[in-house]
mmCIF file of N, CA and C in Angstrom:
data_model
loop_
_atom_site.group_PDB
_atom_site.id
_atom_site.type_symbol
_atom_site.label_atom_id
_atom_site.label_comp_id
_atom_site.label_asym_id
_atom_site.label_seq_id
_atom_site.Cartn_x
_atom_site.Cartn_y
_atom_site.Cartn_z
ATOM 1 N N MET A 1157 45.848 87.624 113.363
ATOM 2 C CA MET A 1157 47.245 87.528 112.978
ATOM 3 C C MET A 1157 47.433 86.494 111.878
ATOM 4 N N HIS A 1158 46.679 85.413 111.952
ATOM 5 C CA HIS A 1158 46.828 84.345 110.970
ATOM 6 C C HIS A 1158 46.437 84.815 109.581
ATOM 7 N N LEU A 1159 45.349 85.585 109.515
ATOM 8 C CA LEU A 1159 44.927 86.095 108.220
ATOM 9 C C LEU A 1159 45.938 87.096 107.682
ATOM 10 N N VAL A 1160 46.581 87.822 108.566
ATOM 11 C CA VAL A 1160 47.627 88.748 108.150
ATOM 12 C C VAL A 1160 48.792 87.974 107.529
ATOM 13 N N ALA A 1161 49.146 86.855 108.143
ATOM 14 C CA ALA A 1161 50.227 86.026 107.606
ATOM 15 C C ALA A 1161 49.860 85.496 106.226
ATOM 16 N N LEU A 1162 48.610 85.100 106.046
ATOM 17 C CA LEU A 1162 48.174 84.624 104.731
ATOM 18 C C LEU A 1162 48.203 85.752 103.703
ATOM 19 N N ASP A 1163 47.809 86.959 104.126
ATOM 20 C CA ASP A 1163 47.878 88.114 103.216
ATOM 21 C C ASP A 1163 49.326 88.412 102.824
ATOM 22 N N LEU A 1164 50.235 88.305 103.787
ATOM 23 C CA LEU A 1164 51.651 88.526 103.482
ATOM 24 C C LEU A 1164 52.174 87.476 102.500
ATOM 25 N N ALA A 1165 51.716 86.245 102.664
ATOM 26 C CA ALA A 1165 52.129 85.186 101.735
ATOM 27 C C ALA A 1165 51.629 85.494 100.325
ATOM 28 N N LYS A 1166 50.381 85.946 100.215
ATOM 29 C CA LYS A 1166 49.841 86.304 98.897
ATOM 30 C C LYS A 1166 50.629 87.461 98.281
ATOM 31 N N GLU A 1167 50.962 88.434 99.113
ATOM 32 C CA GLU A 1167 51.738 89.578 98.633
ATOM 33 C C GLU A 1167 53.116 89.131 98.137
ATOM 34 N N SER A 1168 53.725 88.200 98.854
ATOM 35 C CA SER A 1168 55.034 87.678 98.435
ATOM 36 C C SER A 1168 54.934 86.944 97.105
ATOM 37 N N ILE A 1169 53.868 86.192 96.932
ATOM 38 C CA ILE A 1169 53.672 85.471 95.670
ATOM 39 C C ILE A 1169 53.477 86.456 94.523
ATOM 40 N N THR A 1170 52.714 87.511 94.768
ATOM 41 C CA THR A 1170 52.504 88.535 93.742
ATOM 42 C C THR A 1170 53.832 89.162 93.347
ATOM 43 N N LYS A 1171 54.675 89.460 94.335
ATOM 44 C CA LYS A 1171 55.991 90.040 94.039
ATOM 45 C C LYS A 1171 56.865 89.050 93.270
ATOM 46 N N ALA A 1172 56.790 87.769 93.628
ATOM 47 C CA ALA A 1172 57.566 86.748 92.918
ATOM 48 C C ALA A 1172 57.127 86.674 91.457
ATOM 49 N N LYS A 1173 55.821 86.795 91.213
ATOM 50 C CA LYS A 1173 55.334 86.771 89.831
ATOM 51 C C LYS A 1173 55.859 87.974 89.054
ATOM 52 N N GLU A 1174 55.904 89.139 89.718
ATOM 53 C CA GLU A 1174 56.390 90.354 89.062
ATOM 54 C C GLU A 1174 57.883 90.257 88.728
ATOM 55 N N LEU A 1175 58.624 89.473 89.507
ATOM 56 C CA LEU A 1175 60.064 89.350 89.296
ATOM 57 C C LEU A 1175 60.436 88.358 88.201
ATOM 58 N N GLN A 1176 59.460 87.602 87.712
ATOM 59 C CA GLN A 1176 59.742 86.655 86.637
ATOM 60 C C GLN A 1176 60.172 87.439 85.388
ATOM 61 N N PRO A 1177 61.223 86.989 84.715
ATOM 62 C CA PRO A 1177 61.695 87.719 83.528
ATOM 63 C C PRO A 1177 60.669 87.625 82.402
ATOM 64 N N ASP A 1178 60.702 88.636 81.526
ATOM 65 C CA ASP A 1178 59.821 88.617 80.369
ATOM 66 C C ASP A 1178 60.203 87.467 79.457
ATOM 67 N N CYS A 1179 59.215 86.938 78.793
ATOM 68 C CA CYS A 1179 59.430 85.800 77.904
ATOM 69 C C CYS A 1179 59.051 86.208 76.488
ATOM 70 N N PHE A 1180 59.956 86.024 75.573
ATOM 71 C CA PHE A 1180 59.704 86.345 74.174
ATOM 72 C C PHE A 1180 59.627 85.044 73.388
ATOM 73 N N ASN A 1181 58.682 84.949 72.504
ATOM 74 C CA ASN A 1181 58.484 83.723 71.731
ATOM 75 C C ASN A 1181 59.407 83.677 70.524
ATOM 76 N N ASP A 1182 60.656 83.432 70.784
ATOM 77 C CA ASP A 1182 61.567 83.169 69.668
ATOM 78 C C ASP A 1182 62.165 81.783 69.880
ATOM 79 N N SER A 1183 62.718 81.217 68.871
ATOM 80 C CA SER A 1183 63.163 79.828 68.933
ATOM 81 C C SER A 1183 64.294 79.594 69.928
ATOM 82 N N SER A 1184 65.061 80.609 70.260
ATOM 83 C CA SER A 1184 66.181 80.422 71.188
ATOM 84 C C SER A 1184 65.743 80.456 72.647
ATOM 85 N N ASN A 1185 64.501 80.811 72.900
ATOM 86 C CA ASN A 1185 64.038 81.059 74.264
ATOM 87 C C ASN A 1185 62.879 80.146 74.668
ATOM 88 N N ILE A 1186 62.615 79.092 73.923
ATOM 89 C CA ILE A 1186 61.438 78.259 74.155
ATOM 90 C C ILE A 1186 61.482 77.566 75.510
ATOM 91 N N SER A 1187 62.608 76.959 75.878
ATOM 92 C CA SER A 1187 62.659 76.255 77.161
ATOM 93 C C SER A 1187 62.546 77.220 78.333
ATOM 94 N N GLU A 1188 63.113 78.407 78.195
ATOM 95 C CA GLU A 1188 63.010 79.412 79.252
ATOM 96 C C GLU A 1188 61.562 79.867 79.417
ATOM 97 N N CYS A 1189 60.848 80.034 78.309
ATOM 98 C CA CYS A 1189 59.436 80.431 78.371
ATOM 99 C C CYS A 1189 58.600 79.341 79.032
ATOM 100 N N GLY A 1190 58.877 78.092 78.715
ATOM 101 C CA GLY A 1190 58.152 76.989 79.338
ATOM 102 C C GLY A 1190 58.381 76.936 80.831
ATOM 103 N N ALA A 1191 59.626 77.157 81.242
ATOM 104 C CA ALA A 1191 59.947 77.153 82.676
ATOM 105 C C ALA A 1191 59.225 78.285 83.387
ATOM 106 N N LYS A 1192 59.178 79.463 82.755
ATOM 107 C CA LYS A 1192 58.492 80.605 83.361
ATOM 108 C C LYS A 1192 57.004 80.310 83.514
ATOM 109 N N GLU A 1193 56.408 79.731 82.482
ATOM 110 C CA GLU A 1193 54.984 79.400 82.546
ATOM 111 C C GLU A 1193 54.709 78.399 83.666
ATOM 112 N N LYS A 1194 55.611 77.452 83.851
ATOM 113 C CA LYS A 1194 55.452 76.457 84.913
ATOM 114 C C LYS A 1194 55.530 77.135 86.284
ATOM 115 N N VAL A 1195 56.510 78.022 86.477
ATOM 116 C CA VAL A 1195 56.653 78.747 87.740
ATOM 117 C C VAL A 1195 55.409 79.584 88.009
ATOM 118 N N LEU A 1196 54.919 80.290 86.988
ATOM 119 C CA LEU A 1196 53.723 81.117 87.163
ATOM 120 C C LEU A 1196 52.506 80.265 87.516
ATOM 121 N N ALA A 1197 52.403 79.080 86.936
ATOM 122 C CA ALA A 1197 51.285 78.184 87.262
ATOM 123 C C ALA A 1197 51.361 77.758 88.729
ATOM 124 N N TYR A 1198 52.570 77.438 89.210
ATOM 125 C CA TYR A 1198 52.738 77.073 90.625
ATOM 126 C C TYR A 1198 52.374 78.246 91.538
ATOM 127 N N LEU A 1199 52.785 79.437 91.173
ATOM 128 C CA LEU A 1199 52.477 80.611 91.991
ATOM 129 C C LEU A 1199 50.977 80.883 92.002
ATOM 130 N N ASP A 1200 50.310 80.732 90.851
ATOM 131 C CA ASP A 1200 48.855 80.906 90.802
ATOM 132 C C ASP A 1200 48.156 79.865 91.676
ATOM 133 N N PHE A 1201 48.654 78.626 91.644
ATOM 134 C CA PHE A 1201 48.081 77.563 92.466
ATOM 135 C C PHE A 1201 48.265 77.881 93.954
ATOM 136 N N ALA A 1202 49.442 78.376 94.314
ATOM 137 C CA ALA A 1202 49.704 78.743 95.706
ATOM 138 C C ALA A 1202 48.750 79.850 96.152
ATOM 139 N N ASN A 1203 48.521 80.835 95.289
ATOM 140 C CA ASN A 1203 47.575 81.906 95.601
ATOM 141 C C ASN A 1203 46.174 81.350 95.825
ATOM 142 N N LYS A 1204 45.779 80.400 94.995
ATOM 143 C CA LYS A 1204 44.455 79.792 95.133
ATOM 144 C C LYS A 1204 44.341 79.063 96.476
ATOM 145 N N LEU A 1205 45.383 78.325 96.850
ATOM 146 C CA LEU A 1205 45.362 77.616 98.131
ATOM 147 C C LEU A 1205 45.271 78.591 99.304
ATOM 148 N N ILE A 1206 45.982 79.697 99.204
ATOM 149 C CA ILE A 1206 45.936 80.701 100.274
ATOM 150 C C ILE A 1206 44.532 81.283 100.386
ATOM 151 N N GLU A 1207 43.903 81.576 99.255
ATOM 152 C CA GLU A 1207 42.536 82.101 99.285
ATOM 153 C C GLU A 1207 41.588 81.102 99.938
ATOM 154 N N GLU A 1208 41.725 79.817 99.596
ATOM 155 C CA GLU A 1208 40.881 78.789 100.214
ATOM 156 C C GLU A 1208 41.138 78.702 101.711
ATOM 157 N N ALA A 1209 42.399 78.805 102.099
ATOM 158 C CA ALA A 1209 42.732 78.772 103.529
ATOM 159 C C ALA A 1209 42.091 79.948 104.251
ATOM 160 N N LYS A 1210 42.136 81.125 103.641
ATOM 161 C CA LYS A 1210 41.540 82.309 104.260
ATOM 162 C C LYS A 1210 40.032 82.139 104.428
ATOM 163 N N GLN A 1211 39.379 81.540 103.431
ATOM 164 C CA GLN A 1211 37.930 81.357 103.501
ATOM 165 C C GLN A 1211 37.540 80.323 104.539
ATOM 166 N N ASN A 1212 38.386 79.318 104.739
ATOM 167 C CA ASN A 1212 38.059 78.223 105.649
ATOM 168 C C ASN A 1212 38.669 78.382 107.038
ATOM 169 N N PHE A 1213 39.484 79.410 107.213
ATOM 170 C CA PHE A 1213 40.193 79.575 108.472
ATOM 171 C C PHE A 1213 39.250 80.078 109.556
ATOM 172 N N SER A 1214 39.341 79.468 110.694
ATOM 173 C CA SER A 1214 38.540 79.895 111.828
ATOM 174 C C SER A 1214 39.338 79.670 113.098
ATOM 175 N N ILE A 1215 39.376 80.672 113.954
ATOM 176 C CA ILE A 1215 40.082 80.489 115.219
ATOM 177 C C ILE A 1215 39.111 80.197 116.356
ATOM 178 N N CYS A 1216 37.824 80.183 116.049
ATOM 179 C CA CYS A 1216 36.837 79.909 117.091
ATOM 180 C C CYS A 1216 35.980 78.727 116.693
ATOM 181 N N ASP A 1217 35.659 77.902 117.665
ATOM 182 C CA ASP A 1217 34.764 76.782 117.465
ATOM 183 C C ASP A 1217 33.487 77.109 118.230
ATOM 184 N N VAL A 1218 32.464 77.559 117.502
ATOM 185 C CA VAL A 1218 31.231 77.974 118.158
ATOM 186 C C VAL A 1218 30.263 76.788 118.148
ATOM 187 N N THR A 1219 30.330 76.009 119.219
ATOM 188 C CA THR A 1219 29.440 74.865 119.373
ATOM 189 C C THR A 1219 28.921 74.855 120.800
ATOM 190 N N LYS A 1220 27.740 74.324 120.964
ATOM 191 C CA LYS A 1220 27.140 74.186 122.297
ATOM 192 C C LYS A 1220 27.104 75.524 123.041
ATOM 193 N N ASN A 1221 26.842 76.597 122.297
ATOM 194 C CA ASN A 1221 26.680 77.941 122.845
ATOM 195 C C ASN A 1221 27.876 78.446 123.644
ATOM 196 N N HIS A 1222 29.060 78.008 123.303
ATOM 197 C CA HIS A 1222 30.245 78.581 123.926
ATOM 198 C C HIS A 1222 31.337 78.690 122.860
ATOM 199 N N THR A 1223 32.249 79.558 123.112
ATOM 200 C CA THR A 1223 33.333 79.767 122.167
ATOM 201 C C THR A 1223 34.613 79.212 122.761
ATOM 202 N N LYS A 1224 35.278 78.386 122.007
ATOM 203 C CA LYS A 1224 36.548 77.803 122.441
ATOM 204 C C LYS A 1224 37.652 78.411 121.577
ATOM 205 N N ILE A 1225 38.615 79.036 122.186
ATOM 206 C CA ILE A 1225 39.732 79.601 121.452
ATOM 207 C C ILE A 1225 40.727 78.485 121.151
ATOM 208 N N VAL A 1226 41.087 78.362 119.904
ATOM 209 C CA VAL A 1226 42.040 77.344 119.490
ATOM 210 C C VAL A 1226 43.411 78.002 119.382
ATOM 211 N N LEU A 1227 44.342 77.566 120.233
ATOM 212 C CA LEU A 1227 45.683 78.133 120.227
ATOM 213 C C LEU A 1227 46.576 77.362 119.265
ATOM 214 N N LEU A 1228 47.355 78.090 118.501
ATOM 215 C CA LEU A 1228 48.334 77.446 117.631
ATOM 216 C C LEU A 1228 49.517 76.947 118.437
ATOM 217 N N HIS A 1229 49.845 77.690 119.475
ATOM 218 C CA HIS A 1229 51.041 77.372 120.258
ATOM 219 C C HIS A 1229 50.648 77.238 121.728
ATOM 220 N N GLU A 1230 50.587 75.999 122.226
ATOM 221 C CA GLU A 1230 50.260 75.763 123.637
ATOM 222 C C GLU A 1230 51.288 76.438 124.540
ATOM 223 N N LYS A 1231 52.562 76.310 124.177
ATOM 224 C CA LYS A 1231 53.657 76.931 124.917
ATOM 225 C C LYS A 1231 54.473 77.759 123.933
ATOM 226 N N PRO A 1232 54.061 79.017 123.715
ATOM 227 C CA PRO A 1232 54.779 79.848 122.747
ATOM 228 C C PRO A 1232 56.246 80.014 123.128
ATOM 229 N N LYS A 1233 57.121 79.918 122.120
ATOM 230 C CA LYS A 1233 58.560 80.006 122.398
ATOM 231 C C LYS A 1233 59.079 81.434 122.323
ATOM 232 N N ASP A 1234 58.281 82.354 121.757
ATOM 233 C CA ASP A 1234 58.697 83.752 121.681
ATOM 234 C C ASP A 1234 57.459 84.633 121.511
ATOM 235 N N CYS A 1235 57.684 85.937 121.466
ATOM 236 C CA CYS A 1235 56.565 86.881 121.391
ATOM 237 C C CYS A 1235 55.801 86.778 120.073
ATOM 238 N N SER A 1236 56.466 86.362 119.002
ATOM 239 C CA SER A 1236 55.744 86.227 117.733
ATOM 240 C C SER A 1236 54.700 85.120 117.833
ATOM 241 N N GLU A 1237 55.011 84.044 118.546
ATOM 242 C CA GLU A 1237 54.034 82.969 118.729
ATOM 243 C C GLU A 1237 52.925 83.398 119.692
ATOM 244 N N VAL A 1238 53.263 84.241 120.669
ATOM 245 C CA VAL A 1238 52.235 84.803 121.550
ATOM 246 C C VAL A 1238 51.249 85.587 120.690
ATOM 247 N N MET A 1239 51.781 86.382 119.749
ATOM 248 C CA MET A 1239 50.944 87.179 118.866
ATOM 249 C C MET A 1239 50.108 86.288 117.944
ATOM 250 N N GLU A 1240 50.696 85.213 117.437
ATOM 251 C CA GLU A 1240 49.959 84.286 116.577
ATOM 252 C C GLU A 1240 48.793 83.633 117.317
ATOM 253 N N ASN A 1241 48.897 83.555 118.633
ATOM 254 C CA ASN A 1241 47.814 83.004 119.440
ATOM 255 C C ASN A 1241 46.690 84.017 119.646
ATOM 256 N N GLY A 1242 46.831 85.202 119.076
ATOM 257 C CA GLY A 1242 45.764 86.190 119.158
ATOM 258 C C GLY A 1242 45.984 87.299 120.162
ATOM 259 N N ASN A 1243 47.107 87.282 120.881
ATOM 260 C CA ASN A 1243 47.407 88.344 121.847
ATOM 261 C C ASN A 1243 48.118 89.473 121.106
ATOM 262 N N ASN A 1244 47.395 90.569 120.862
ATOM 263 C CA ASN A 1244 47.991 91.651 120.087
ATOM 264 C C ASN A 1244 48.197 92.935 120.887
ATOM 265 N N LYS A 1245 48.117 92.827 122.185
ATOM 266 C CA LYS A 1245 48.377 93.991 123.047
ATOM 267 C C LYS A 1245 49.720 93.809 123.742
ATOM 268 N N SER A 1246 50.514 94.878 123.765
ATOM 269 C CA SER A 1246 51.796 94.818 124.464
ATOM 270 C C SER A 1246 51.566 94.516 125.936
ATOM 271 N N GLY A 1247 52.446 93.692 126.492
ATOM 272 C CA GLY A 1247 52.296 93.352 127.898
ATOM 273 C C GLY A 1247 53.203 92.208 128.300
ATOM 274 N N VAL A 1248 52.985 91.702 129.507
ATOM 275 C CA VAL A 1248 53.794 90.631 130.066
ATOM 276 C C VAL A 1248 53.138 89.288 129.718
ATOM 277 N N TYR A 1249 53.957 88.386 129.165
ATOM 278 C CA TYR A 1249 53.479 87.073 128.754
ATOM 279 C C TYR A 1249 54.473 86.007 129.206
ATOM 280 N N THR A 1250 54.009 84.762 129.241
ATOM 281 C CA THR A 1250 54.874 83.640 129.566
ATOM 282 C C THR A 1250 55.246 82.926 128.273
ATOM 283 N N ILE A 1251 56.540 82.674 128.095
ATOM 284 C CA ILE A 1251 57.025 81.944 126.928
ATOM 285 C C ILE A 1251 57.890 80.778 127.399
ATOM 286 N N TRP A 1252 58.165 79.856 126.483
ATOM 287 C CA TRP A 1252 59.021 78.708 126.739
ATOM 288 C C TRP A 1252 60.062 78.647 125.616
ATOM 289 N N PRO A 1253 61.166 79.390 125.749
ATOM 290 C CA PRO A 1253 62.174 79.417 124.672
ATOM 291 C C PRO A 1253 62.680 78.014 124.343
ATOM 292 N N SER A 1254 63.033 77.812 123.082
ATOM 293 C CA SER A 1254 63.491 76.480 122.660
ATOM 294 C C SER A 1254 64.990 76.450 122.400
ATOM 295 N N HIS A 1255 65.710 77.416 122.951
ATOM 296 C CA HIS A 1255 67.158 77.458 122.716
ATOM 297 C C HIS A 1255 67.892 78.050 123.923
ATOM 298 N N GLY A 1256 69.171 77.874 123.940
ATOM 299 C CA GLY A 1256 70.023 78.483 124.962
ATOM 300 C C GLY A 1256 69.802 77.918 126.344
ATOM 301 N N GLU A 1257 70.218 78.694 127.325
ATOM 302 C CA GLU A 1257 70.136 78.227 128.708
ATOM 303 C C GLU A 1257 68.704 78.161 129.222
ATOM 304 N N PHE A 1258 67.755 78.763 128.512
ATOM 305 C CA PHE A 1258 66.353 78.728 128.922
ATOM 306 C C PHE A 1258 65.571 77.646 128.192
ATOM 307 N N HIS A 1259 66.258 76.714 127.577
ATOM 308 C CA HIS A 1259 65.649 75.673 126.747
ATOM 309 C C HIS A 1259 64.424 75.058 127.409
ATOM 310 N N PHE A 1260 63.243 75.376 126.885
ATOM 311 C CA PHE A 1260 61.950 74.872 127.330
ATOM 312 C C PHE A 1260 61.645 75.148 128.802
ATOM 313 N N LYS A 1261 62.248 76.192 129.356
ATOM 314 C CA LYS A 1261 61.924 76.613 130.714
ATOM 315 C C LYS A 1261 60.989 77.801 130.618
ATOM 316 N N GLN A 1262 60.045 77.872 131.516
ATOM 317 C CA GLN A 1262 59.089 78.968 131.552
ATOM 318 C C GLN A 1262 59.803 80.276 131.839
ATOM 319 N N LEU A 1263 59.457 81.315 131.081
ATOM 320 C CA LEU A 1263 60.101 82.609 131.226
ATOM 321 C C LEU A 1263 59.033 83.691 131.072
ATOM 322 N N THR A 1264 59.012 84.650 131.976
ATOM 323 C CA THR A 1264 58.084 85.769 131.885
ATOM 324 C C THR A 1264 58.799 86.921 131.198
ATOM 325 N N VAL A 1265 58.170 87.439 130.117
ATOM 326 C CA VAL A 1265 58.794 88.491 129.319
ATOM 327 C C VAL A 1265 57.778 89.575 128.983
ATOM 328 N N TYR A 1266 58.289 90.728 128.592
ATOM 329 C CA TYR A 1266 57.441 91.792 128.065
ATOM 330 C C TYR A 1266 57.474 91.696 126.549
ATOM 331 N N CYS A 1267 56.306 91.610 125.924
ATOM 332 C CA CYS A 1267 56.208 91.549 124.464
ATOM 333 C C CYS A 1267 55.681 92.867 123.933
ATOM 334 N N ASP A 1268 56.463 93.485 123.050
ATOM 335 C CA ASP A 1268 56.037 94.707 122.359
ATOM 336 C C ASP A 1268 55.253 94.287 121.126
ATOM 337 N N MET A 1269 53.975 94.536 121.133
ATOM 338 C CA MET A 1269 53.121 94.111 120.033
ATOM 339 C C MET A 1269 52.791 95.269 119.084
ATOM 340 N N ASP A 1270 53.541 96.378 119.208
ATOM 341 C CA ASP A 1270 53.259 97.550 118.371
ATOM 342 C C ASP A 1270 54.406 97.886 117.415
ATOM 343 N N THR A 1271 55.640 97.864 117.889
ATOM 344 C CA THR A 1271 56.791 98.276 117.100
ATOM 345 C C THR A 1271 57.043 97.304 115.953
ATOM 346 N N ASP A 1272 57.240 97.820 114.757
ATOM 347 C CA ASP A 1272 57.553 97.005 113.574
ATOM 348 C C ASP A 1272 56.596 95.844 113.378
ATOM 349 N N GLY A 1273 55.333 96.061 113.601
ATOM 350 C CA GLY A 1273 54.348 95.005 113.397
ATOM 351 C C GLY A 1273 54.135 94.108 114.603
ATOM 352 N N GLY A 1274 54.908 94.308 115.648
ATOM 353 C CA GLY A 1274 54.719 93.560 116.880
ATOM 354 C C GLY A 1274 55.346 92.185 116.857
ATOM 355 N N GLY A 1275 55.237 91.535 118.001
ATOM 356 C CA GLY A 1275 55.748 90.166 118.130
ATOM 357 C C GLY A 1275 57.200 90.115 118.500
#
């Protein structure tokens, strides 16, 4: 799920780059062209960071001949956090909502991990 989130971030950056207005090198548009180049440089840098994160990302610590699962959310507050923890099958899970009358109280819920990307 984490790598999917990074891929979505890269896709969003690509779309943001495509939405940048065209820049023409005429004297009335110089500052606008400079601003666009700066934005594109930031977006390229963000893409580079995402690629590095993808290469270095690991959800398992394989040491001493055992695998330890590293959870992002010790007490997931909703089904999306359950999914981020690597649970991608629909089913019953325990969450700890952070709002409303269930504020940080344990709650058993059914999480649909298939519809609209799950979570």
